Amino acid sequence: MRSLQAAQSWLPIKEGLVPLQLKSLTIWDSAVIAGLMLDHVQSQFAGGPPASVFRSLQNARYPDMQHAFAIVEDEQAVGFFILKERLALPVWASDGAITIHNFSIGQQFQGNGYGRHGLILATQWCAENRPRANYMELAVNLRNAAAIRLYMSVGYVDSGRRIEGPLGELEVLTYPLYRVRTPQ
């Protein structure tokens, strides 16, 4: 299995370009995302505050198949998400998929393109580090229009599948990884 390498992208900011990176988190890295705050509604859609979601990974049934990441700018975490694969996949996931969960950008960092670039980095990471994966998938609440627009802006498409979630109906979106892989 390949190592959990970091991915990097350059985020255009008014004054120039700022490097945005993914940082793979271990169970000892809770302080990295401790400052990420969400409003109440965002927290519900994201499955809870990032720090609480991160702590729940300590009790994961398949810890080696769930990977927490911080989206980092200049050593400051601006976002968080979890990737799940193989035995850790939810029942709604397609064969050959890696699923993205609990994607969130701290409230104080929203509106700066971090979500879009974080998703691009997650996609690049999966394409480079999980060569057997064919898709990235996620489930998003139909009432979370801003998140749906964000996911679709980076190339996720509606799979046509719907599932029931704790806050209502979820739409399953998919991203074919062949779009970002270089031909071999």
PDB file of C-alpha atoms in Angstrom:
ATOM      1  CA  MET A   1       0.000   0.000   0.000  1.00  0.00           C
ATOM      2  CA  ARG A   2       1.247   3.458  -0.823  1.00  0.00           C
ATOM      3  CA  SER A   3       2.016   5.917   1.920  1.00  0.00           C
ATOM      4  CA  LEU A   4      -0.303   8.754   2.836  1.00  0.00           C
ATOM      5  CA  GLN A   5       1.452  11.438   0.839  1.00  0.00           C
ATOM      6  CA  ALA A   6       0.404  15.055   1.072  1.00  0.00           C
ATOM      7  CA  ALA A   7      -1.093  16.808  -1.918  1.00  0.00           C
ATOM      8  CA  GLN A   8      -0.575  20.479  -2.654  1.00  0.00           C
ATOM      9  CA  SER A   9      -2.358  23.089  -4.744  1.00  0.00           C
ATOM     10  CA  TRP A  10      -1.888  26.823  -5.197  1.00  0.00           C
ATOM     11  CA  LEU A  11      -4.867  28.932  -4.182  1.00  0.00           C
ATOM     12  CA  PRO A  12      -5.186  32.317  -5.886  1.00  0.00           C
ATOM     13  CA  ILE A  13      -5.532  35.021  -3.259  1.00  0.00           C
ATOM     14  CA  LYS A  14      -5.845  38.768  -3.892  1.00  0.00           C
ATOM     15  CA  GLU A  15      -2.160  39.396  -3.098  1.00  0.00           C
ATOM     16  CA  GLY A  16      -0.789  36.393  -5.017  1.00  0.00           C
ATOM     17  CA  LEU A  17      -0.740  32.619  -4.768  1.00  0.00           C
ATOM     18  CA  VAL A  18      -0.905  30.796  -1.437  1.00  0.00           C
ATOM     19  CA  PRO A  19      -0.050  27.079  -1.127  1.00  0.00           C
ATOM     20  CA  LEU A  20      -2.871  24.907   0.155  1.00  0.00           C
ATOM     21  CA  GLN A  21      -2.007  21.388   1.302  1.00  0.00           C
ATOM     22  CA  LEU A  22      -3.581  18.269   2.709  1.00  0.00           C
ATOM     23  CA  LYS A  23      -2.189  17.053   6.015  1.00  0.00           C
ATOM     24  CA  SER A  24      -2.861  13.439   6.888  1.00  0.00           C
ATOM     25  CA  LEU A  25      -3.941  13.304  10.532  1.00  0.00           C
ATOM     26  CA  THR A  26      -3.174  10.644  13.112  1.00  0.00           C
ATOM     27  CA  ILE A  27      -5.215  10.140  16.284  1.00  0.00           C
ATOM     28  CA  TRP A  28      -2.701  12.367  18.087  1.00  0.00           C
ATOM     29  CA  ASP A  29      -3.337  15.359  15.815  1.00  0.00           C
ATOM     30  CA  SER A  30      -6.589  16.636  17.321  1.00  0.00           C
ATOM     31  CA  ALA A  31      -4.999  20.014  18.104  1.00  0.00           C
ATOM     32  CA  VAL A  32      -4.504  20.626  14.362  1.00  0.00           C
ATOM     33  CA  ILE A  33      -8.246  21.026  13.786  1.00  0.00           C
ATOM     34  CA  ALA A  34      -9.330  22.159  17.265  1.00  0.00           C
ATOM     35  CA  GLY A  35      -9.885  25.742  16.066  1.00  0.00           C
ATOM     36  CA  LEU A  36     -12.230  24.854  13.201  1.00  0.00           C
ATOM     37  CA  MET A  37     -15.705  26.123  14.057  1.00  0.00           C
ATOM     38  CA  LEU A  38     -18.976  25.745  12.151  1.00  0.00           C
ATOM     39  CA  ASP A  39     -22.351  27.349  12.717  1.00  0.00           C
ATOM     40  CA  HIS A  40     -25.115  25.102  14.065  1.00  0.00           C
ATOM     41  CA  VAL A  41     -26.668  24.223  10.688  1.00  0.00           C
ATOM     42  CA  GLN A  42     -23.312  23.550   9.017  1.00  0.00           C
ATOM     43  CA  SER A  43     -22.278  21.416  11.964  1.00  0.00           C
ATOM     44  CA  GLN A  44     -25.413  19.294  11.568  1.00  0.00           C
ATOM     45  CA  PHE A  45     -24.854  18.831   7.826  1.00  0.00           C
ATOM     46  CA  ALA A  46     -21.160  17.955   8.404  1.00  0.00           C
ATOM     47  CA  GLY A  47     -21.956  15.338  11.058  1.00  0.00           C
ATOM     48  CA  GLY A  48     -20.862  17.517  13.978  1.00  0.00           C
ATOM     49  CA  PRO A  49     -18.005  19.860  14.819  1.00  0.00           C
ATOM     50  CA  PRO A  50     -14.761  18.736  13.137  1.00  0.00           C
ATOM     51  CA  ALA A  51     -13.040  18.046  16.478  1.00  0.00           C
ATOM     52  CA  SER A  52     -15.904  15.768  17.625  1.00  0.00           C
ATOM     53  CA  VAL A  53     -15.993  13.919  14.306  1.00  0.00           C
ATOM     54  CA  PHE A  54     -12.223  13.476  14.499  1.00  0.00           C
ATOM     55  CA  ARG A  55     -12.411  12.080  18.046  1.00  0.00           C
ATOM     56  CA  SER A  56     -15.012   9.535  16.932  1.00  0.00           C
ATOM     57  CA  LEU A  57     -12.403   7.978  14.639  1.00  0.00           C
ATOM     58  CA  GLN A  58     -10.656   6.595  17.716  1.00  0.00           C
ATOM     59  CA  ASN A  59     -13.509   4.090  18.011  1.00  0.00           C
ATOM     60  CA  ALA A  60     -13.701   3.279  14.299  1.00  0.00           C
ATOM     61  CA  ARG A  61     -14.294  -0.356  13.398  1.00  0.00           C
ATOM     62  CA  TYR A  62     -11.770  -0.185  10.536  1.00  0.00           C
ATOM     63  CA  PRO A  63      -9.294   2.549  11.522  1.00  0.00           C
ATOM     64  CA  ASP A  64      -6.810   1.660   8.758  1.00  0.00           C
ATOM     65  CA  MET A  65      -9.498   2.261   6.151  1.00  0.00           C
ATOM     66  CA  GLN A  66     -10.592   5.695   7.375  1.00  0.00           C
ATOM     67  CA  HIS A  67      -8.247   8.591   6.731  1.00  0.00           C
ATOM     68  CA  ALA A  68      -8.641  12.022   8.313  1.00  0.00           C
ATOM     69  CA  PHE A  69      -7.186  15.068   6.578  1.00  0.00           C
ATOM     70  CA  ALA A  70      -6.807  18.712   7.395  1.00  0.00           C
ATOM     71  CA  ILE A  71      -6.829  21.266   4.602  1.00  0.00           C
ATOM     72  CA  VAL A  72      -3.945  23.524   5.541  1.00  0.00           C
ATOM     73  CA  GLU A  73      -2.778  26.966   4.479  1.00  0.00           C
ATOM     74  CA  ASP A  74       0.531  28.180   5.895  1.00  0.00           C
ATOM     75  CA  GLU A  75       0.434  25.701   8.842  1.00  0.00           C
ATOM     76  CA  GLN A  76      -3.174  26.753   9.703  1.00  0.00           C
ATOM     77  CA  ALA A  77      -5.982  24.193   9.304  1.00  0.00           C
ATOM     78  CA  VAL A  78      -8.831  25.737   7.316  1.00  0.00           C
ATOM     79  CA  GLY A  79     -10.834  22.563   6.690  1.00  0.00           C
ATOM     80  CA  PHE A  80     -11.293  18.899   7.468  1.00  0.00           C
ATOM     81  CA  PHE A  81     -12.641  15.684   5.917  1.00  0.00           C
ATOM     82  CA  ILE A  82     -12.460  11.906   6.159  1.00  0.00           C
ATOM     83  CA  LEU A  83     -11.910   9.417   3.344  1.00  0.00           C
ATOM     84  CA  LYS A  84     -13.247   5.868   3.714  1.00  0.00           C
ATOM     85  CA  GLU A  85     -12.311   2.845   1.676  1.00  0.00           C
ATOM     86  CA  ARG A  86     -12.865  -0.913   1.397  1.00  0.00           C
ATOM     87  CA  LEU A  87     -14.488  -2.366   4.542  1.00  0.00           C
ATOM     88  CA  ALA A  88     -15.172   1.107   5.997  1.00  0.00           C
ATOM     89  CA  LEU A  89     -17.349   2.129   3.033  1.00  0.00           C
ATOM     90  CA  PRO A  90     -21.001   2.932   3.720  1.00  0.00           C
ATOM     91  CA  VAL A  91     -23.647   0.626   2.219  1.00  0.00           C
ATOM     92  CA  TRP A  92     -24.561   3.204  -0.430  1.00  0.00           C
ATOM     93  CA  ALA A  93     -21.052   3.328  -1.940  1.00  0.00           C
ATOM     94  CA  SER A  94     -20.381   1.875  -5.396  1.00  0.00           C
ATOM     95  CA  ASP A  95     -17.869  -0.903  -5.942  1.00  0.00           C
ATOM     96  CA  GLY A  96     -14.441   0.623  -6.497  1.00  0.00           C
ATOM     97  CA  ALA A  97     -15.284   3.880  -4.725  1.00  0.00           C
ATOM     98  CA  ILE A  98     -13.632   5.894  -1.991  1.00  0.00           C
ATOM     99  CA  THR A  99     -16.099   8.023  -0.067  1.00  0.00           C
ATOM    100  CA  ILE A 100     -15.589  11.472   1.373  1.00  0.00           C
ATOM    101  CA  HIS A 101     -17.269  12.337   4.684  1.00  0.00           C
ATOM    102  CA  ASN A 102     -17.693  15.261   7.049  1.00  0.00           C
ATOM    103  CA  PHE A 103     -16.214  17.756   4.589  1.00  0.00           C
ATOM    104  CA  SER A 104     -16.114  21.159   6.220  1.00  0.00           C
ATOM    105  CA  ILE A 105     -14.353  24.494   6.024  1.00  0.00           C
ATOM    106  CA  GLY A 106     -14.074  26.504   9.238  1.00  0.00           C
ATOM    107  CA  GLN A 107     -16.627  29.291   9.375  1.00  0.00           C
ATOM    108  CA  GLN A 108     -13.916  31.939   9.629  1.00  0.00           C
ATOM    109  CA  PHE A 109     -12.300  30.663   6.390  1.00  0.00           C
ATOM    110  CA  GLN A 110     -15.378  30.267   4.184  1.00  0.00           C
ATOM    111  CA  GLY A 111     -15.784  32.250   0.997  1.00  0.00           C
ATOM    112  CA  ASN A 112     -12.088  32.131   0.047  1.00  0.00           C
ATOM    113  CA  GLY A 113     -12.036  29.109  -2.278  1.00  0.00           C
ATOM    114  CA  TYR A 114     -10.694  26.670   0.331  1.00  0.00           C
ATOM    115  CA  GLY A 115     -13.591  24.248  -0.134  1.00  0.00           C
ATOM    116  CA  ARG A 116     -13.135  24.025  -3.875  1.00  0.00           C
ATOM    117  CA  HIS A 117      -9.362  23.640  -3.655  1.00  0.00           C
ATOM    118  CA  GLY A 118      -9.658  21.183  -0.761  1.00  0.00           C
ATOM    119  CA  LEU A 119     -11.922  18.962  -2.863  1.00  0.00           C
ATOM    120  CA  ILE A 120      -9.513  19.162  -5.788  1.00  0.00           C
ATOM    121  CA  LEU A 121      -6.655  18.132  -3.487  1.00  0.00           C
ATOM    122  CA  ALA A 122      -8.707  15.228  -2.088  1.00  0.00           C
ATOM    123  CA  THR A 123      -9.438  14.053  -5.623  1.00  0.00           C
ATOM    124  CA  GLN A 124      -5.768  14.320  -6.624  1.00  0.00           C
ATOM    125  CA  TRP A 125      -4.731  12.438  -3.487  1.00  0.00           C
ATOM    126  CA  CYS A 126      -7.118   9.572  -4.249  1.00  0.00           C
ATOM    127  CA  ALA A 127      -6.057   9.403  -7.895  1.00  0.00           C
ATOM    128  CA  GLU A 128      -2.370   9.246  -6.930  1.00  0.00           C
ATOM    129  CA  ASN A 129      -2.531   7.097  -3.802  1.00  0.00           C
ATOM    130  CA  ARG A 130      -5.406   4.712  -4.489  1.00  0.00           C
ATOM    131  CA  PRO A 131      -4.851   3.430  -8.040  1.00  0.00           C
ATOM    132  CA  ARG A 132      -7.522   0.732  -7.700  1.00  0.00           C
ATOM    133  CA  ALA A 133     -10.242   3.242  -6.828  1.00  0.00           C
ATOM    134  CA  ASN A 134     -12.466   4.219  -9.747  1.00  0.00           C
ATOM    135  CA  TYR A 135     -14.672   6.848  -8.112  1.00  0.00           C
ATOM    136  CA  MET A 136     -14.963   9.273  -5.262  1.00  0.00           C
ATOM    137  CA  GLU A 137     -18.457   9.475  -3.846  1.00  0.00           C
ATOM    138  CA  LEU A 138     -20.263  11.451  -1.181  1.00  0.00           C
ATOM    139  CA  ALA A 139     -23.769  11.863   0.155  1.00  0.00           C
ATOM    140  CA  VAL A 140     -25.067  15.398   0.675  1.00  0.00           C
ATOM    141  CA  ASN A 141     -28.329  16.573   2.199  1.00  0.00           C
ATOM    142  CA  LEU A 142     -30.682  17.883  -0.474  1.00  0.00           C
ATOM    143  CA  ARG A 143     -31.321  20.965   1.692  1.00  0.00           C
ATOM    144  CA  ASN A 144     -27.602  21.841   1.641  1.00  0.00           C
ATOM    145  CA  ALA A 145     -27.712  23.733  -1.665  1.00  0.00           C
ATOM    146  CA  ALA A 146     -24.372  25.514  -1.094  1.00  0.00           C
ATOM    147  CA  ALA A 147     -22.556  22.196  -0.633  1.00  0.00           C
ATOM    148  CA  ILE A 148     -24.210  20.667  -3.697  1.00  0.00           C
ATOM    149  CA  ARG A 149     -23.106  23.669  -5.804  1.00  0.00           C
ATOM    150  CA  LEU A 150     -19.563  23.347  -4.430  1.00  0.00           C
ATOM    151  CA  TYR A 151     -19.304  19.619  -5.183  1.00  0.00           C
ATOM    152  CA  MET A 152     -20.720  20.033  -8.670  1.00  0.00           C
ATOM    153  CA  SER A 153     -18.364  22.958  -9.376  1.00  0.00           C
ATOM    154  CA  VAL A 154     -15.391  20.590  -9.123  1.00  0.00           C
ATOM    155  CA  GLY A 155     -16.981  17.874 -11.260  1.00  0.00           C
ATOM    156  CA  TYR A 156     -19.120  15.700  -9.002  1.00  0.00           C
ATOM    157  CA  VAL A 157     -22.306  14.551 -10.732  1.00  0.00           C
ATOM    158  CA  ASP A 158     -25.619  13.250  -9.453  1.00  0.00           C
ATOM    159  CA  SER A 159     -25.563   9.437  -9.440  1.00  0.00           C
ATOM    160  CA  GLY A 160     -29.367   9.322  -9.346  1.00  0.00           C
ATOM    161  CA  ARG A 161     -29.254   7.491  -6.007  1.00  0.00           C
ATOM    162  CA  ARG A 162     -31.010   8.857  -2.920  1.00  0.00           C
ATOM    163  CA  ILE A 163     -30.695   7.640   0.646  1.00  0.00           C
ATOM    164  CA  GLU A 164     -32.299   8.669   3.897  1.00  0.00           C
ATOM    165  CA  GLY A 165     -30.015  10.470   6.343  1.00  0.00           C
ATOM    166  CA  PRO A 166     -30.457  11.738   9.905  1.00  0.00           C
ATOM    167  CA  LEU A 167     -31.593  15.179   8.651  1.00  0.00           C
ATOM    168  CA  GLY A 168     -33.538  14.070   5.581  1.00  0.00           C
ATOM    169  CA  GLU A 169     -32.929  12.840   2.082  1.00  0.00           C
ATOM    170  CA  LEU A 170     -29.347  12.679   0.772  1.00  0.00           C
ATOM    171  CA  GLU A 171     -28.187  12.830  -2.828  1.00  0.00           C
ATOM    172  CA  VAL A 172     -25.255  10.569  -3.741  1.00  0.00           C
ATOM    173  CA  LEU A 173     -22.747  12.399  -5.933  1.00  0.00           C
ATOM    174  CA  THR A 174     -19.911  10.694  -7.779  1.00  0.00           C
ATOM    175  CA  TYR A 175     -16.628  11.767  -9.358  1.00  0.00           C
ATOM    176  CA  PRO A 176     -14.887   9.413 -11.833  1.00  0.00           C
ATOM    177  CA  LEU A 177     -11.182   9.410 -10.964  1.00  0.00           C
ATOM    178  CA  TYR A 178     -10.115   8.779 -14.568  1.00  0.00           C
ATOM    179  CA  ARG A 179     -10.671  12.521 -15.066  1.00  0.00           C
ATOM    180  CA  VAL A 180      -7.571  13.381 -13.010  1.00  0.00           C
ATOM    181  CA  ARG A 181      -5.340  10.375 -13.651  1.00  0.00           C
ATOM    182  CA  THR A 182      -2.547  10.627 -16.148  1.00  0.00           C
ATOM    183  CA  PRO A 183      -2.638   7.890 -18.805  1.00  0.00           C
ATOM    184  CA  GLN A 184      -0.097   5.143 -18.207  1.00  0.00           C
TER     185      GLN A 184
END
